[in-house]
PDB file of C-alpha atoms in Angstrom:
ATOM      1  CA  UNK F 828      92.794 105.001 100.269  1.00 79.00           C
ATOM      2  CA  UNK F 829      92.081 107.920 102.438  1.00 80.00           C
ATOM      3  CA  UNK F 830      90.905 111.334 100.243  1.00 80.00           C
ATOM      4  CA  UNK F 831      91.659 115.111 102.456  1.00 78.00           C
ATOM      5  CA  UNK F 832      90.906 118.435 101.586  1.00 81.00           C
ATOM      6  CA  UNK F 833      93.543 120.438 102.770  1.00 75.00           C
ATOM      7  CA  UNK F 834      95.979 119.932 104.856  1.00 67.00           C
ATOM      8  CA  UNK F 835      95.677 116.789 107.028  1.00 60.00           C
ATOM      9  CA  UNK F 836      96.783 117.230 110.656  1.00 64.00           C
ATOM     10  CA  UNK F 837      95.839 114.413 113.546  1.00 65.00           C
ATOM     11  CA  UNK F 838      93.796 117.571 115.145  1.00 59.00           C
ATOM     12  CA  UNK F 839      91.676 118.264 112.623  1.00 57.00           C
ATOM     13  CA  UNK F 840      91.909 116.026 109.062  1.00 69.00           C
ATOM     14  CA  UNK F 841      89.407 116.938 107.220  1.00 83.00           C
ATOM     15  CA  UNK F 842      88.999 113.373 105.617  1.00 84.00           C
ATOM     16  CA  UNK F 843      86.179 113.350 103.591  1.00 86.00           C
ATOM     17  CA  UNK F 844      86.416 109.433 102.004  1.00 88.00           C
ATOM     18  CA  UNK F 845      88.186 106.492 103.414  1.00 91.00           C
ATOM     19  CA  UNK F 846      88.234 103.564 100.518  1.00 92.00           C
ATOM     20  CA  UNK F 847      88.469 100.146 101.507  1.00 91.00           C
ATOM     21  CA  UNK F 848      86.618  96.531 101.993  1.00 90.00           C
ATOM     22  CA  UNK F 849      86.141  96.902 105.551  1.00 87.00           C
ATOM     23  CA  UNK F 850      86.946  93.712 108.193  1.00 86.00           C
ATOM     24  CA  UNK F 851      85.520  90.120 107.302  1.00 83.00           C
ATOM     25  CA  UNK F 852      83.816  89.047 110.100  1.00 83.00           C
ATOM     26  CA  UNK F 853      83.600  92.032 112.349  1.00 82.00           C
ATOM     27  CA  UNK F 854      85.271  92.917 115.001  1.00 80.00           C
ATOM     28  CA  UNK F 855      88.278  90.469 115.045  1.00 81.00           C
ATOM     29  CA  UNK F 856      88.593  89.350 111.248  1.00 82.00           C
ATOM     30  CA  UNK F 857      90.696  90.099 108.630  1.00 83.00           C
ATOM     31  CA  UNK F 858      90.604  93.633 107.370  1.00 82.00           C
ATOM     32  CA  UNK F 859      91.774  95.950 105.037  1.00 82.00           C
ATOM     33  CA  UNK F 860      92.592  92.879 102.127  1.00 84.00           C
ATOM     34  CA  UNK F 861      90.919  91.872  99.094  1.00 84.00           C
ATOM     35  CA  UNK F 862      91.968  88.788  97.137  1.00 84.00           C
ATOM     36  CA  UNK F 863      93.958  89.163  93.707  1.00 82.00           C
ATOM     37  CA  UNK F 864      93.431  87.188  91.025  1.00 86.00           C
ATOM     38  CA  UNK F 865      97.097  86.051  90.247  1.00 87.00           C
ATOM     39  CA  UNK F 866      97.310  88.087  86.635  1.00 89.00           C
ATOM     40  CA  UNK F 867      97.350  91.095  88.608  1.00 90.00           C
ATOM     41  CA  UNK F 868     100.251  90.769  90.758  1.00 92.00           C
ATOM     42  CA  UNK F 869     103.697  90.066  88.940  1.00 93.00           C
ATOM     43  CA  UNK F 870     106.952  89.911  91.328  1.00 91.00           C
ATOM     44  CA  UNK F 871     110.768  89.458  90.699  1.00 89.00           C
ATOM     45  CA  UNK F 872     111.813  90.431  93.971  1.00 84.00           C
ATOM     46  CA  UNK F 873     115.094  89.455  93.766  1.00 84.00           C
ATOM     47  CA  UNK F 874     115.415  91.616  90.693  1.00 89.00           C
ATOM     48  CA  UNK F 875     113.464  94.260  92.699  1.00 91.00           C
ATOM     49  CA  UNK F 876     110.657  94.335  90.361  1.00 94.00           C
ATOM     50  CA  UNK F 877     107.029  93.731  90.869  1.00 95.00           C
ATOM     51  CA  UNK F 878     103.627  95.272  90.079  1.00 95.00           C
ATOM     52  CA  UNK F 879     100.143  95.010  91.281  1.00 93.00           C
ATOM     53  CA  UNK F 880      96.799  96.616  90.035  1.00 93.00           C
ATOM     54  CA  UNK F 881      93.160  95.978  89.993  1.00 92.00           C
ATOM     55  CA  UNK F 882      90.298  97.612  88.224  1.00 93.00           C
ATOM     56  CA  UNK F 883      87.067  98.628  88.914  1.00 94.00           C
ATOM     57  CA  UNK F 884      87.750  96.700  92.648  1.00 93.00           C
ATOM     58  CA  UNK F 885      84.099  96.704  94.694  1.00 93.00           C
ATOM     59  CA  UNK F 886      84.855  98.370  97.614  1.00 94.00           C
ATOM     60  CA  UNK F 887      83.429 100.456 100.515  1.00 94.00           C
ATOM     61  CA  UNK F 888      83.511 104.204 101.102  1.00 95.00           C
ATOM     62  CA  UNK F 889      83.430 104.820 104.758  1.00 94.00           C
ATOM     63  CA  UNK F 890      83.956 108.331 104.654  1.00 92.00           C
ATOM     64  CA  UNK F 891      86.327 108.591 108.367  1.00 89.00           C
ATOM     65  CA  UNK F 892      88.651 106.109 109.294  1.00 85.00           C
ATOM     66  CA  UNK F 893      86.643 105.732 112.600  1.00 87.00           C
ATOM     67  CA  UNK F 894      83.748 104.102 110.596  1.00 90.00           C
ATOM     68  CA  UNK F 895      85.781 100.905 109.758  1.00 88.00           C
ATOM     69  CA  UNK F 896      86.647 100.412 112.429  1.00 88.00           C
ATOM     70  CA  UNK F 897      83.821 100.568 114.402  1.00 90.00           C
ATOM     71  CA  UNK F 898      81.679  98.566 111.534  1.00 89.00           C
ATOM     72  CA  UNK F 899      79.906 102.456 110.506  1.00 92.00           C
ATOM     73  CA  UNK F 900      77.802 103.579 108.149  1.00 94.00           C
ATOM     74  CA  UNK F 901      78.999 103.205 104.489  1.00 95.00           C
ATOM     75  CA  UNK F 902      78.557 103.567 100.889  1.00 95.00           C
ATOM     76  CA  UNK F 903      79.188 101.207  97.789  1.00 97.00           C
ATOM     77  CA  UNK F 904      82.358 102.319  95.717  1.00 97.00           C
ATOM     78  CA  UNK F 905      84.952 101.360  93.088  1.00 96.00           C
ATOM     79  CA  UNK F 906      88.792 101.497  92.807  1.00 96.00           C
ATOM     80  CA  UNK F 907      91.243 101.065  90.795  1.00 95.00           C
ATOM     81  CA  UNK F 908      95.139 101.142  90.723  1.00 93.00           C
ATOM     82  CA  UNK F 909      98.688 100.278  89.563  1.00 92.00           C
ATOM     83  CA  UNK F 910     101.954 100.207  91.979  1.00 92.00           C
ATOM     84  CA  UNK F 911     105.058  99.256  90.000  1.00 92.00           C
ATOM     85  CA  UNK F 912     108.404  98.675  92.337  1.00 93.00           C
ATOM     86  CA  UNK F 913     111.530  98.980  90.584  1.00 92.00           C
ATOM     87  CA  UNK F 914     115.023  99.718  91.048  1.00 89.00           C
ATOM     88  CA  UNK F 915     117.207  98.338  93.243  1.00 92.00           C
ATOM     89  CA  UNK F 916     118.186 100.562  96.304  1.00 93.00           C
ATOM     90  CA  UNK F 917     119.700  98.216  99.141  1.00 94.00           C
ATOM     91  CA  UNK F 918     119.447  94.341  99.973  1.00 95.00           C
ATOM     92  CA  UNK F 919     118.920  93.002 103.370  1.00 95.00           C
ATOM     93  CA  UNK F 920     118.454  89.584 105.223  1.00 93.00           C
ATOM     94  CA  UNK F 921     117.241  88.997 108.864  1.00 91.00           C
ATOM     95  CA  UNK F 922     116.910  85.540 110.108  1.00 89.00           C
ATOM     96  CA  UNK F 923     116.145  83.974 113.753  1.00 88.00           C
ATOM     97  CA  UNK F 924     116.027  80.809 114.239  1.00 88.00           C
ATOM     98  CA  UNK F 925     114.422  80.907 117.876  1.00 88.00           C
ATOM     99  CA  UNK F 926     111.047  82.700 116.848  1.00 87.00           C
ATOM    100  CA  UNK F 927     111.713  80.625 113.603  1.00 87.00           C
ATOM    101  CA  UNK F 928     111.484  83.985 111.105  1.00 91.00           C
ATOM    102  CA  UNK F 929     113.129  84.324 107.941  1.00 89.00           C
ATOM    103  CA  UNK F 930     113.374  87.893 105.930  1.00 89.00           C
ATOM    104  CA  UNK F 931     114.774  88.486 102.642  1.00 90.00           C
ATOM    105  CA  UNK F 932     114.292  91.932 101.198  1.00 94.00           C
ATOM    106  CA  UNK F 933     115.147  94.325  98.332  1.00 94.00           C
ATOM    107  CA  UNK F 934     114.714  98.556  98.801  1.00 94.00           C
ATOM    108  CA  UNK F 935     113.421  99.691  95.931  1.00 93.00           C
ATOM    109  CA  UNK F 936     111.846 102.494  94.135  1.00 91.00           C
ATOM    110  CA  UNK F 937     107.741 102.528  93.535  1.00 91.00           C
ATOM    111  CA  UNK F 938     105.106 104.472  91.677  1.00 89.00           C
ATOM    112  CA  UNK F 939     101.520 104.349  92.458  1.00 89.00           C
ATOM    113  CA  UNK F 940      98.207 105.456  90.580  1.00 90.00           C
ATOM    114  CA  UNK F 941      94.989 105.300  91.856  1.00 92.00           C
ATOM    115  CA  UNK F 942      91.264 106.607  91.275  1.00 94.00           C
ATOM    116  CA  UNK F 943      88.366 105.865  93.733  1.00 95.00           C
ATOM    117  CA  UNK F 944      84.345 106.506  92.974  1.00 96.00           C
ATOM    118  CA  UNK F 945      81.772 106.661  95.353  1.00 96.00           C
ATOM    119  CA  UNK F 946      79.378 104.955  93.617  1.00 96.00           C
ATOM    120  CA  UNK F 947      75.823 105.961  95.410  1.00 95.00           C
ATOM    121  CA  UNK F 948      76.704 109.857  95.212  1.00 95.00           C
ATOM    122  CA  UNK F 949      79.225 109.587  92.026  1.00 95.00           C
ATOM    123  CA  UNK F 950      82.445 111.634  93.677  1.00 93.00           C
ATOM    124  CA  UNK F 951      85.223 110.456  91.473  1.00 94.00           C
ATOM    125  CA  UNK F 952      89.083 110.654  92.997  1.00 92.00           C
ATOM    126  CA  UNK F 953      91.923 110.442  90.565  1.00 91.00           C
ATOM    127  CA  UNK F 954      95.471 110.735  91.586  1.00 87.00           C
ATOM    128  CA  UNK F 955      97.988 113.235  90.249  1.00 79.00           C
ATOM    129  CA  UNK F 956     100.943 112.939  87.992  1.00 73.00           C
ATOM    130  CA  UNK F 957     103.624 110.755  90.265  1.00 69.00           C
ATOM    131  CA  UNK F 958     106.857 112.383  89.106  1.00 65.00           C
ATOM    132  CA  UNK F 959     108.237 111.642  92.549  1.00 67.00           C
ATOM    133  CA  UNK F 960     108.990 107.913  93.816  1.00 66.00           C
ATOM    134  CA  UNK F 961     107.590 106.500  97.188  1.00 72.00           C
ATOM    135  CA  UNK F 962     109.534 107.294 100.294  1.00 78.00           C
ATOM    136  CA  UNK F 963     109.775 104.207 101.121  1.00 84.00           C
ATOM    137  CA  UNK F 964     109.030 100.704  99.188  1.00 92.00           C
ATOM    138  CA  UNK F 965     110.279  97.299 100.225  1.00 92.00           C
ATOM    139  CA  UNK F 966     109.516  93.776  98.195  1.00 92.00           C
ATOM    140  CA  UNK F 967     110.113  90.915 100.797  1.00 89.00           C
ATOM    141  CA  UNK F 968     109.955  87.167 101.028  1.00 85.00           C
ATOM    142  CA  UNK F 969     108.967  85.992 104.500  1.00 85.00           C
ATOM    143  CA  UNK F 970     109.377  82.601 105.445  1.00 87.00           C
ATOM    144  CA  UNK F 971     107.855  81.841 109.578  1.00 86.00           C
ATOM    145  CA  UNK F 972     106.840  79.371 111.643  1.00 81.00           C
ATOM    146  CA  UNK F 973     106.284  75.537 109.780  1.00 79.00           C
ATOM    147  CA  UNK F 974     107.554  77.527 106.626  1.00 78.00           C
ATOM    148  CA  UNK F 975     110.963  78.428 107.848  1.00 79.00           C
ATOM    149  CA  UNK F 976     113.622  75.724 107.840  1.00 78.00           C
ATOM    150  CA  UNK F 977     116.987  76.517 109.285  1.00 70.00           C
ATOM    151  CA  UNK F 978     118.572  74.909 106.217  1.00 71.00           C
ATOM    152  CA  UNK F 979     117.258  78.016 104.196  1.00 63.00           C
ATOM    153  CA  UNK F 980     120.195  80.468 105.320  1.00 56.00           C
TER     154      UNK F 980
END
């Protein structure tokens, strides 16, 4: 999670924090991902429902998003947060059996909370009432390579 004061323009963003666990075996490991334990994720997607949160996650504070990614400096921190998808908008289905991909997927509706700390200089982050939903939100099963069978469709 990325906090801004201001306005946030690619010229000049005034990013001030940039939340997250950084990449696993710098430079070309996995980044940006932290494991759940499976309590915290819950998903119906056919139903288009689902939820995921975490508490008091042990995380980095990088400050710029250019500090990531070039394994910069950074400070200890702690998030937490809830998404909750809901509400079905649209259904779709893509399938291709020559690059052996399979996508079933349900438009929906999502609300997110979130609070970050810093926890070396104690700047606390706490998002604002979310009246409005997501622009965007999509719950997906993907089924590729060895996991897709033609059968499936």
């Amino acid at each position: 999670m990325d906090v801004f004061i201001g306005s946030s323009t690619q010229t000049n963003p005034n990013q001030i924090h940039d939340f997250n666990p950084g990449i696993k075996d710098f430079p070309s490991g996995l980044f940006w991902t932290i494991p759940f334990a499976s309590k915290a994720v819950r998903a119906r997607p056919g139903a288009g429902r689902a939820s995921s949160s975490a508490h008091n996650s042990h995380e980095r504070d990088f400050h710029t998003l250019n500090n990531p990614l070039a394994n910069g400096p950074s400070g200890p921190a702690t998030v937490s947060f809830n998404v909750e998808w809901g509400g079905v908008l649209d259904r779709g289905h893509l399938s291709d059996s020559q690059h052996k991909f399979r996508l079933d997927f349900v438009d929906t509706d999502a609300t997110v909370t979130w609070s970050g700390r810093n926890d070396r200089t104690g700047a606390t982050f706490v998002s604002g009432k979310n009246d409005s939903p997501a622009a965007f939100a999509r719950l997906a099963h993907e089924r590729n390579g060895r996991f897709f069978h033609e059968d499936d469709d």
